[in-house]
CSV table of C-alpha atoms in Angstrom, one decimal:
chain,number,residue,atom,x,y,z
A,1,UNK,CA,9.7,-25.3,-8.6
A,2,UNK,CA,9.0,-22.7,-6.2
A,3,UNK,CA,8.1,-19.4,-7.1
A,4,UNK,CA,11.3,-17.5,-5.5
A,5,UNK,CA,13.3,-19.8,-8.2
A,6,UNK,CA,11.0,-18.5,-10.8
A,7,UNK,CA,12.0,-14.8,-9.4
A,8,UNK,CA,15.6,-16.2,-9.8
A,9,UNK,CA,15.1,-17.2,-13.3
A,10,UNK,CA,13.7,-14.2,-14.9
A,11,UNK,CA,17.0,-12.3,-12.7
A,12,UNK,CA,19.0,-14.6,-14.8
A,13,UNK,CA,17.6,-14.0,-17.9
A,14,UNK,CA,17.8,-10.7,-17.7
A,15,UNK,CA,21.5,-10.7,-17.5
A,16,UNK,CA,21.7,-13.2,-20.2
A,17,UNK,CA,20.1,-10.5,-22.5
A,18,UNK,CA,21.8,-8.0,-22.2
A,19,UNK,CA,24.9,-9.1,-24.6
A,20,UNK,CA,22.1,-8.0,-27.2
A,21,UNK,CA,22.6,-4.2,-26.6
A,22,UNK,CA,25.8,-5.0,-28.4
A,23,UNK,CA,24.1,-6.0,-31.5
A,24,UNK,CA,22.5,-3.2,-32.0
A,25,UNK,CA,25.1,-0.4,-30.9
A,26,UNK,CA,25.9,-0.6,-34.7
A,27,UNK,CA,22.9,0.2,-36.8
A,28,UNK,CA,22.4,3.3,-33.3
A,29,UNK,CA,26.2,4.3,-34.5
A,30,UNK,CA,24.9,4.7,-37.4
A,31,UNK,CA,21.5,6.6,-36.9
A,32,UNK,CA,23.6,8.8,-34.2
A,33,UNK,CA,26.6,9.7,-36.9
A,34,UNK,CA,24.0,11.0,-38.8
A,35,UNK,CA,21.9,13.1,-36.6
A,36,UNK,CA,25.1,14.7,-35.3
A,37,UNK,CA,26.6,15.6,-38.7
A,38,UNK,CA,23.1,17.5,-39.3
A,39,UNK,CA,23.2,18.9,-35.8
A,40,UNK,CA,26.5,20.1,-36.1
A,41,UNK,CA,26.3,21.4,-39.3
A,42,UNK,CA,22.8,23.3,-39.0
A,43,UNK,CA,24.1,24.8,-36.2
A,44,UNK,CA,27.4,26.3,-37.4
A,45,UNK,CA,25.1,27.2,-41.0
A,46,UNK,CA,22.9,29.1,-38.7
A,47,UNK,CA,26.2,31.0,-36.8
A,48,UNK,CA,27.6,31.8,-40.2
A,49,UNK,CA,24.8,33.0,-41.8
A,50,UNK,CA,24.0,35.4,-38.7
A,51,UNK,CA,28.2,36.4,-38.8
A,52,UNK,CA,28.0,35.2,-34.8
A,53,UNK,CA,30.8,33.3,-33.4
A,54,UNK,CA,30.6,29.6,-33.1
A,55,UNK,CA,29.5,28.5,-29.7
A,56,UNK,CA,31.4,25.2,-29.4
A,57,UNK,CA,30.0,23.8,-26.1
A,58,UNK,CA,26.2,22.9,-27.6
A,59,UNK,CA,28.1,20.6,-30.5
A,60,UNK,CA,29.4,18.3,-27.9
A,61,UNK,CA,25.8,17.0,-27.4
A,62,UNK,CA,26.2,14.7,-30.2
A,63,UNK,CA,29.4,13.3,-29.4
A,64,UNK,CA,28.7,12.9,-25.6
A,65,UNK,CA,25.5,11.0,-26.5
A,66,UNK,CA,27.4,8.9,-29.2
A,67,UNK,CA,29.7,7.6,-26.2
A,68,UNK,CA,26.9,6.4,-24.3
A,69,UNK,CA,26.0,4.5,-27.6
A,70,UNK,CA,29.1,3.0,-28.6
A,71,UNK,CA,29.8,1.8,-24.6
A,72,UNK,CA,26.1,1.5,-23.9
A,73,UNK,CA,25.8,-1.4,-21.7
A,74,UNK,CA,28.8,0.1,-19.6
A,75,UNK,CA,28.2,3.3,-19.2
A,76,UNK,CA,24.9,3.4,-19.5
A,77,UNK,CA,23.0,0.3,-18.0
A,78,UNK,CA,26.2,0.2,-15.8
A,79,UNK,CA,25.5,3.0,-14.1
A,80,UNK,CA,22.1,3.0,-13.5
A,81,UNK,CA,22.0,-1.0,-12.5
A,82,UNK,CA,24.6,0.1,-10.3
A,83,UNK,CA,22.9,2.8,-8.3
A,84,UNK,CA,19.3,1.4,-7.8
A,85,UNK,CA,20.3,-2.5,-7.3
A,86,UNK,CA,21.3,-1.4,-3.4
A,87,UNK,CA,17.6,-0.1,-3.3
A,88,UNK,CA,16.5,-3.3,-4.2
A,89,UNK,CA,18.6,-5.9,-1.9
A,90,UNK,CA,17.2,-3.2,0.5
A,91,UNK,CA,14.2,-3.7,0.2
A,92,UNK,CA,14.4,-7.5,-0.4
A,93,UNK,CA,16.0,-7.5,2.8
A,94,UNK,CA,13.1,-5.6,4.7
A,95,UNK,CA,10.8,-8.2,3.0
A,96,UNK,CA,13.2,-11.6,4.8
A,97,UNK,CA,13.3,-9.8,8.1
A,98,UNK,CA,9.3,-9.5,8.3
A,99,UNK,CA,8.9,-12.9,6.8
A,100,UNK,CA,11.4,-14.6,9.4
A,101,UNK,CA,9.1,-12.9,12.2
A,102,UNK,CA,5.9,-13.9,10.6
A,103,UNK,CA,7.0,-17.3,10.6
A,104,UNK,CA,8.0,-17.5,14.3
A,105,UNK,CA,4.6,-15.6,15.0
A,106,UNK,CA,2.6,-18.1,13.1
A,107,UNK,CA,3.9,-21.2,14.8
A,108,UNK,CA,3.5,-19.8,17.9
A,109,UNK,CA,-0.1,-18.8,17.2
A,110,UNK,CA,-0.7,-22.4,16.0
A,111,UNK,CA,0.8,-23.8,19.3
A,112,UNK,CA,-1.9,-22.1,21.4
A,113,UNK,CA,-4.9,-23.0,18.9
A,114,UNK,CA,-4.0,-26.7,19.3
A,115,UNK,CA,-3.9,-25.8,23.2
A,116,UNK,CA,-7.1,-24.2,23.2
A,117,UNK,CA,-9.1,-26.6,21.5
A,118,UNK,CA,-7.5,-29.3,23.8
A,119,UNK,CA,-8.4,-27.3,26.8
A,120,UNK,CA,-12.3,-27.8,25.6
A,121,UNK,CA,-13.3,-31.0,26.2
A,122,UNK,CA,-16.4,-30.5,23.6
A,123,UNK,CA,-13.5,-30.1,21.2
A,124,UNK,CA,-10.6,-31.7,22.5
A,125,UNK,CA,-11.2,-35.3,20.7
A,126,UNK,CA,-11.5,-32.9,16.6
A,127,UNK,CA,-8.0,-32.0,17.2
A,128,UNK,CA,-6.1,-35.1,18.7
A,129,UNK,CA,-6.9,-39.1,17.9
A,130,UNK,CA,-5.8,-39.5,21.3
A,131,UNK,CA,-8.6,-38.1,22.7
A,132,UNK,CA,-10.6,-39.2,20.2
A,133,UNK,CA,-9.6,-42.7,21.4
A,134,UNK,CA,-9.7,-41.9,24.8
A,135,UNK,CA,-13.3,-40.9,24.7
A,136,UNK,CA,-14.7,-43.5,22.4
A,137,UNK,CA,-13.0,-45.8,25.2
A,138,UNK,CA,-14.9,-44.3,27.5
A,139,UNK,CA,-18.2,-45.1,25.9
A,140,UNK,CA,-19.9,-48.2,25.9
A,141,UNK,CA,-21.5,-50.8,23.8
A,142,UNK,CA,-25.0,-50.2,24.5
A,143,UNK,CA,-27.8,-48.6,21.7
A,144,UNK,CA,-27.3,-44.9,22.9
A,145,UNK,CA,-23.4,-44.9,23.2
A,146,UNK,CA,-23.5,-46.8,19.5
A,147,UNK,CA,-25.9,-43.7,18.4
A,148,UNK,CA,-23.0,-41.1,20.7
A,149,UNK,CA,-20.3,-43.0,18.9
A,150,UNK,CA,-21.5,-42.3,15.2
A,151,UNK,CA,-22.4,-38.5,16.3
A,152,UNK,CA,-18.7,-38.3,17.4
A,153,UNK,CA,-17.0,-39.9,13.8
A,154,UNK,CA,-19.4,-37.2,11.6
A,155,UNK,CA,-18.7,-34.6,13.8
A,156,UNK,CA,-15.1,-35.6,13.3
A,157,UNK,CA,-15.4,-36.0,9.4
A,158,UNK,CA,-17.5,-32.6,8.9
A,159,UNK,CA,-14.6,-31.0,11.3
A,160,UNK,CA,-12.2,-32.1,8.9
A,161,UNK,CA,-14.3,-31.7,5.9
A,162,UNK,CA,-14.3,-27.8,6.9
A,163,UNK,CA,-10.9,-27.5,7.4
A,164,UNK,CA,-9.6,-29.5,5.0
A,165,UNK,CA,-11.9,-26.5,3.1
A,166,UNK,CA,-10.7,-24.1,4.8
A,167,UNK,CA,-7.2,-25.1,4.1
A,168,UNK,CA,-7.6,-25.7,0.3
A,169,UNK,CA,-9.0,-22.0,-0.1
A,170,UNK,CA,-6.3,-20.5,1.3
A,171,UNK,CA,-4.0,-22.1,-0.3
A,172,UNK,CA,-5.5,-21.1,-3.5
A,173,UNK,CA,-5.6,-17.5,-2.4
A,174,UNK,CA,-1.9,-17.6,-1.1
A,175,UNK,CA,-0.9,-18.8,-4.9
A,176,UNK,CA,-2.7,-16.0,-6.5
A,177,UNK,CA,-1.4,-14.0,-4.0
A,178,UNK,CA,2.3,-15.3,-5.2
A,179,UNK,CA,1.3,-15.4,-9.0
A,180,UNK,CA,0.4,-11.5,-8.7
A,181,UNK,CA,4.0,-11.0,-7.6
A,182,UNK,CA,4.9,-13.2,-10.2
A,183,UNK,CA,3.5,-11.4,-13.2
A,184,UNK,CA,4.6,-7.9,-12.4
A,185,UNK,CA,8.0,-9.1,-12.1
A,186,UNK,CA,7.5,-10.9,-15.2
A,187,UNK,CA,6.4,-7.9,-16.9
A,188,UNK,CA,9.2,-5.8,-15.3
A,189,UNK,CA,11.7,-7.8,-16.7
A,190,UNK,CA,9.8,-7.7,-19.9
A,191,UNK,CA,9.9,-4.5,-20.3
A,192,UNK,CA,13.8,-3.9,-19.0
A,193,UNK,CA,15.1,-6.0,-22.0
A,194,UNK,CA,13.1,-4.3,-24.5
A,195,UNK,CA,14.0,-0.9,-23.4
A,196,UNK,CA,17.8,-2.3,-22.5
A,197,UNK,CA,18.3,-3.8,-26.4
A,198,UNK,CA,16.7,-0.7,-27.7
A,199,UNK,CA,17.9,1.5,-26.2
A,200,UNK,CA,21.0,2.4,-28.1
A,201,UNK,CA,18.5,3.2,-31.1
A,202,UNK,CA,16.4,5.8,-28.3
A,203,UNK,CA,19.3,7.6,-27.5
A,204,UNK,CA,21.0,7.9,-31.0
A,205,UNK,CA,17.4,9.1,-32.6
A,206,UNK,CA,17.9,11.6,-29.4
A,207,UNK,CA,20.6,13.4,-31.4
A,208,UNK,CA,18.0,14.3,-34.1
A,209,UNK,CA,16.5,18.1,-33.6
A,210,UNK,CA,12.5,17.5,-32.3
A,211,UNK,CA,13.6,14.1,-30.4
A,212,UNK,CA,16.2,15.6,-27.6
A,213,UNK,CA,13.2,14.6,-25.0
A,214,UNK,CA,13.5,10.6,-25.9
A,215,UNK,CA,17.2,10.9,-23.7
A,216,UNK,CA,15.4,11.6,-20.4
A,217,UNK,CA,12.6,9.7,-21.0
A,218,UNK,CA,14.4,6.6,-21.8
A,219,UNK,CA,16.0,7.1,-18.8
A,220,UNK,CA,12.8,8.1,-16.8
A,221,UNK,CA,10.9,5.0,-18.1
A,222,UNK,CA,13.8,2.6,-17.5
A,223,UNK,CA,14.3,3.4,-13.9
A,224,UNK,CA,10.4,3.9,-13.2
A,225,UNK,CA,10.3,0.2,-14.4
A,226,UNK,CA,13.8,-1.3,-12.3
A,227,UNK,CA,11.6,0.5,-9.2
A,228,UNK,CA,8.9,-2.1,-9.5
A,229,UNK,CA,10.4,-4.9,-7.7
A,230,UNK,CA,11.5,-2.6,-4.9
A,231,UNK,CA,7.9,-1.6,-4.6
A,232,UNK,CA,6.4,-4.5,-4.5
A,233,UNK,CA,8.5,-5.8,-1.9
A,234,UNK,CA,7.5,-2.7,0.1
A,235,UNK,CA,3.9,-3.6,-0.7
A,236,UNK,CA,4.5,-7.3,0.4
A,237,UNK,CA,6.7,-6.2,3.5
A,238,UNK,CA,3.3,-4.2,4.5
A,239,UNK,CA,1.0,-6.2,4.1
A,240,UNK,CA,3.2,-8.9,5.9
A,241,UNK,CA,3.5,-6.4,8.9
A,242,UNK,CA,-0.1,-6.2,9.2
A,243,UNK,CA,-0.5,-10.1,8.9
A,244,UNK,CA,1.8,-9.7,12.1
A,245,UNK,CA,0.3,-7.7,13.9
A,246,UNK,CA,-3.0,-10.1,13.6
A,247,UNK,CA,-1.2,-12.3,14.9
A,248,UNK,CA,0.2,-11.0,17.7
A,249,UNK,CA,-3.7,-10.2,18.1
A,250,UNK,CA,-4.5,-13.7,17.9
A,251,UNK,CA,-1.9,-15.0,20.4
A,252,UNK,CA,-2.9,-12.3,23.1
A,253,UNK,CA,-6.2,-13.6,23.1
A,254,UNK,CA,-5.4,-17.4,23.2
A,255,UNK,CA,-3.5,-16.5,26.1
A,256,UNK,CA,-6.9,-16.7,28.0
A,257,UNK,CA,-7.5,-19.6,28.8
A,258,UNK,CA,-11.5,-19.2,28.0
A,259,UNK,CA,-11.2,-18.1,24.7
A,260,UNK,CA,-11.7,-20.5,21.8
A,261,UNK,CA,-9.8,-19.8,18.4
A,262,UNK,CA,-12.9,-20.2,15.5
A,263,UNK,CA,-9.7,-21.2,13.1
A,264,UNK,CA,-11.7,-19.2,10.3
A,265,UNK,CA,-8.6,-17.1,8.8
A,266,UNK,CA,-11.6,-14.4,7.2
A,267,UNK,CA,-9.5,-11.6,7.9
A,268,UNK,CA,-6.4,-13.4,6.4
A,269,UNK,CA,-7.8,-14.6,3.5
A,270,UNK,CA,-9.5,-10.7,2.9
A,271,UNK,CA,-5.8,-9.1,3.5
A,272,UNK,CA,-4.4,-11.6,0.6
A,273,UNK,CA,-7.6,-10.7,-1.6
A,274,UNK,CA,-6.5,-7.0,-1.2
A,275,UNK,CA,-2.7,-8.0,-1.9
A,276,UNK,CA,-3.5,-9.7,-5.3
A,277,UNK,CA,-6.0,-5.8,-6.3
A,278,UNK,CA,-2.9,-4.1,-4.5
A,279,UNK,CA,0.1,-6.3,-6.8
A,280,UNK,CA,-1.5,-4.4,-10.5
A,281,UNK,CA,-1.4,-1.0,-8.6
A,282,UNK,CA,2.1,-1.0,-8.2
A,283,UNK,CA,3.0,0.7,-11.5
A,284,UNK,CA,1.0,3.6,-11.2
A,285,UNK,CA,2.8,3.8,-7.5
A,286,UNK,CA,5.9,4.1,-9.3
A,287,UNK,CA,5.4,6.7,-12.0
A,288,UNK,CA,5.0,8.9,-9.3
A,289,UNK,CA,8.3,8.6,-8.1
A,290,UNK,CA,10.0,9.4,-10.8
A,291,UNK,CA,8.9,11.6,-13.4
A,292,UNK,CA,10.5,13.8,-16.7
A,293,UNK,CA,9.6,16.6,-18.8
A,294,UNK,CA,12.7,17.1,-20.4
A,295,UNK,CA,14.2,20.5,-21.1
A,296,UNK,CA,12.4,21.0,-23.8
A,297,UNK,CA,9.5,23.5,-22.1
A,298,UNK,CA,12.1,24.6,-19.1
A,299,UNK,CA,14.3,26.5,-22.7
A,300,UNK,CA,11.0,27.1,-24.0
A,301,UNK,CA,9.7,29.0,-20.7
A,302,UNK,CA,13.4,30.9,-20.6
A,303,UNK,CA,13.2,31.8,-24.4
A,304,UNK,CA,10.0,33.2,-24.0
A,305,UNK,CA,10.6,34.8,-20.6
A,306,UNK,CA,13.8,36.3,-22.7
A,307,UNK,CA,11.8,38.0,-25.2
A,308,UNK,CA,9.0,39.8,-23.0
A,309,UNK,CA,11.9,41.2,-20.9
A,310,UNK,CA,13.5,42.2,-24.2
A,311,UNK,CA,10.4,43.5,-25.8
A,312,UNK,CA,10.1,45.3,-22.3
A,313,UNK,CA,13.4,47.1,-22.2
A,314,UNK,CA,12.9,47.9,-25.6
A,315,UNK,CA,10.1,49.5,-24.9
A,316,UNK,CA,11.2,51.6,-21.9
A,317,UNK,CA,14.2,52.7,-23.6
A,318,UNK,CA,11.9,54.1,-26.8
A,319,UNK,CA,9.6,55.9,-24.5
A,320,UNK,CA,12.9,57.4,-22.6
A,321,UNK,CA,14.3,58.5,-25.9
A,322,UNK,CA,11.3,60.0,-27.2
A,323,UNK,CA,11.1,61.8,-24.0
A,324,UNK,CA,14.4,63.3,-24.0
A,325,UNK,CA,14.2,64.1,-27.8
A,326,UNK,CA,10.6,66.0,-26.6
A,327,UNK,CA,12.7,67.9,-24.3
A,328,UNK,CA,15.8,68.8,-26.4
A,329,UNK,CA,13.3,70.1,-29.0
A,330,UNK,CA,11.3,72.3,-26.8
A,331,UNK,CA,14.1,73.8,-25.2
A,332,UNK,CA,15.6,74.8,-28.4
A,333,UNK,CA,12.2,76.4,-29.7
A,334,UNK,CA,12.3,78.4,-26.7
A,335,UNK,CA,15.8,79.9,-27.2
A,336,UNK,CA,14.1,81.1,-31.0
């Protein structure tokens, strides 16, 4: 199985989770029911006991949130599903059209190696049998052509030995390079179905006083985690860029005729090293796209901002009265 089929699969399971959500809409029904028979009635308590007026609008917190619970994997996981998956055919997109040139690069860039080492005649016969056969033809049957002949099949084996070496590790390195991808969106999808079959529960214990903060960062965590695959094709589309561009490198100078490819791949191998360190840095990269504090300190700040200006009026207006009462006294110790 190939690993885009495995990227497939875990898509798949993803949607085959999420009929779970329903499961659990009714024990968050019931946590939610709660929370906003408390909310509502601590709040109206708290008006009566201070003879205010009711303010109605704050009490449809509760009831708006117990929506989203009872149609949770519609309105909810609906909505945001339905606004970030373009960003990620986007960028899975980006990631095809860079891999389609690559491809075409890299077959061209093998086409000119095979021509170089042709062009050599020191190096011509590792490359092709037929000059292989061509030049063992050429040799004779005497002691020293016998001696030329065994020179040429271990050159030829350790040739082949190398590459077949050469081949092997980067192999290896390309499936790390592809398991990397593989465990982060592993993990991603992990992580969406545990915070999609939950999350019901987070938003109905958001209706409690002391947790309004879970809402948004439920929501903060959910989509920092759905941004992970788009990342990480960004990543990949990068670092697929810059594997062109060493290619195009390579092809402009096998297009002299003197220059002979070495067929190392160091600098490939070292841009798939970095890749795999790169894959496990993609979820700190995406925190930093999206991040919540809540309203919790942004009321707090206003509050508090509310009651210096108060305690400041108050101030001024106590010094303005005790000056005016100051002056009224004075003037009427002066008509004695």
């Amino acid at each position: 199985m190939e690993f885009e089929s495995l990227h497939e699969v875990l898509r798949s399971l993803y949607d085959e989770m999420m009929p779970l959500c329903s499961q659990m809409s009714g024990v968050a029904r019931g946590i939610a029911g709660l929370g906003a028979l408390f909310y509502v009635a601590y709040r109206v308590w708290q008006a009566l006991s201070r003879a205010e007026p009711i303010d109605v609008y704050p009490l449809l917190r509760p009831f708006a949130v117990g929506v989203c619970v009872m149609f949770f994997p519609v309105i909810v996981l609906g909505t945001i599903n339905g606004v970030l998956s373009p960003i990620v055919s986007g960028t899975h997109q980006m990631l095809e059209g860079q891999t389609l040139d690559l491809r075409k690069l890299q077959a061209q860039k093998d086409q000119l190696e095979k021509e170089a080492l042709l062009r050599n005649p020191e190096t011509a016969f590792l490359s092709s049998n037929e000059e292989f056969d061509k030049k063992l033809d050429e040799l004779g049957w005497s002691p020293s052509d016998i001696g030329a002949m065994a020179g040429m099949y271990m050159e030829r084996a350790s040739y082949n030995l190398e590459k077949q070496i050469r081949d092997w590790f980067r192999e290896l390195v390309e499936i790390l390079f592809q398991a990397a991808a593989l465990v982060i969106d592993t993990i991603r999808t992990f992580f969406l179905i545990v915070l999609s079959i939950l999350g019901p529960v987070a938003f109905a214990i958001s209706v409690w006083d002391g947790f309004q903060s879970n809402l948004t960062q439920w929501i903060s965590r959910y989509i920092g985690v759905y941004l992970w695959l788009p990342v990480a094709d960004l990543f990949s589309c990068m670092l697929t860029k810059i594997e062109g561009l060493m290619v195009e490198k390579d092809i402009e100078q096998l297009a002299d005729p003197n220059f002979i490819p070495d067929g190392s791949n160091t600098v490939y191998i070292i841009f798939l090293l970095i890749g795999i360190v790169g894959y496990f840095t993609i979820p700190t990269v995406t925190s930093w796209i999206i991040q919540s504090g809540g309203m919790g300190n942004f009321g707090r700040n206003i509050s508090q901002s509310g009651r210096k200006a108060g305690s400041l009026a108050g101030a001024g207006a106590g010094a303005v009265t005790g000056n005016m009462a100051g002056q009224v006294k004075g003037e009427l110790l002066t008509k004695k």
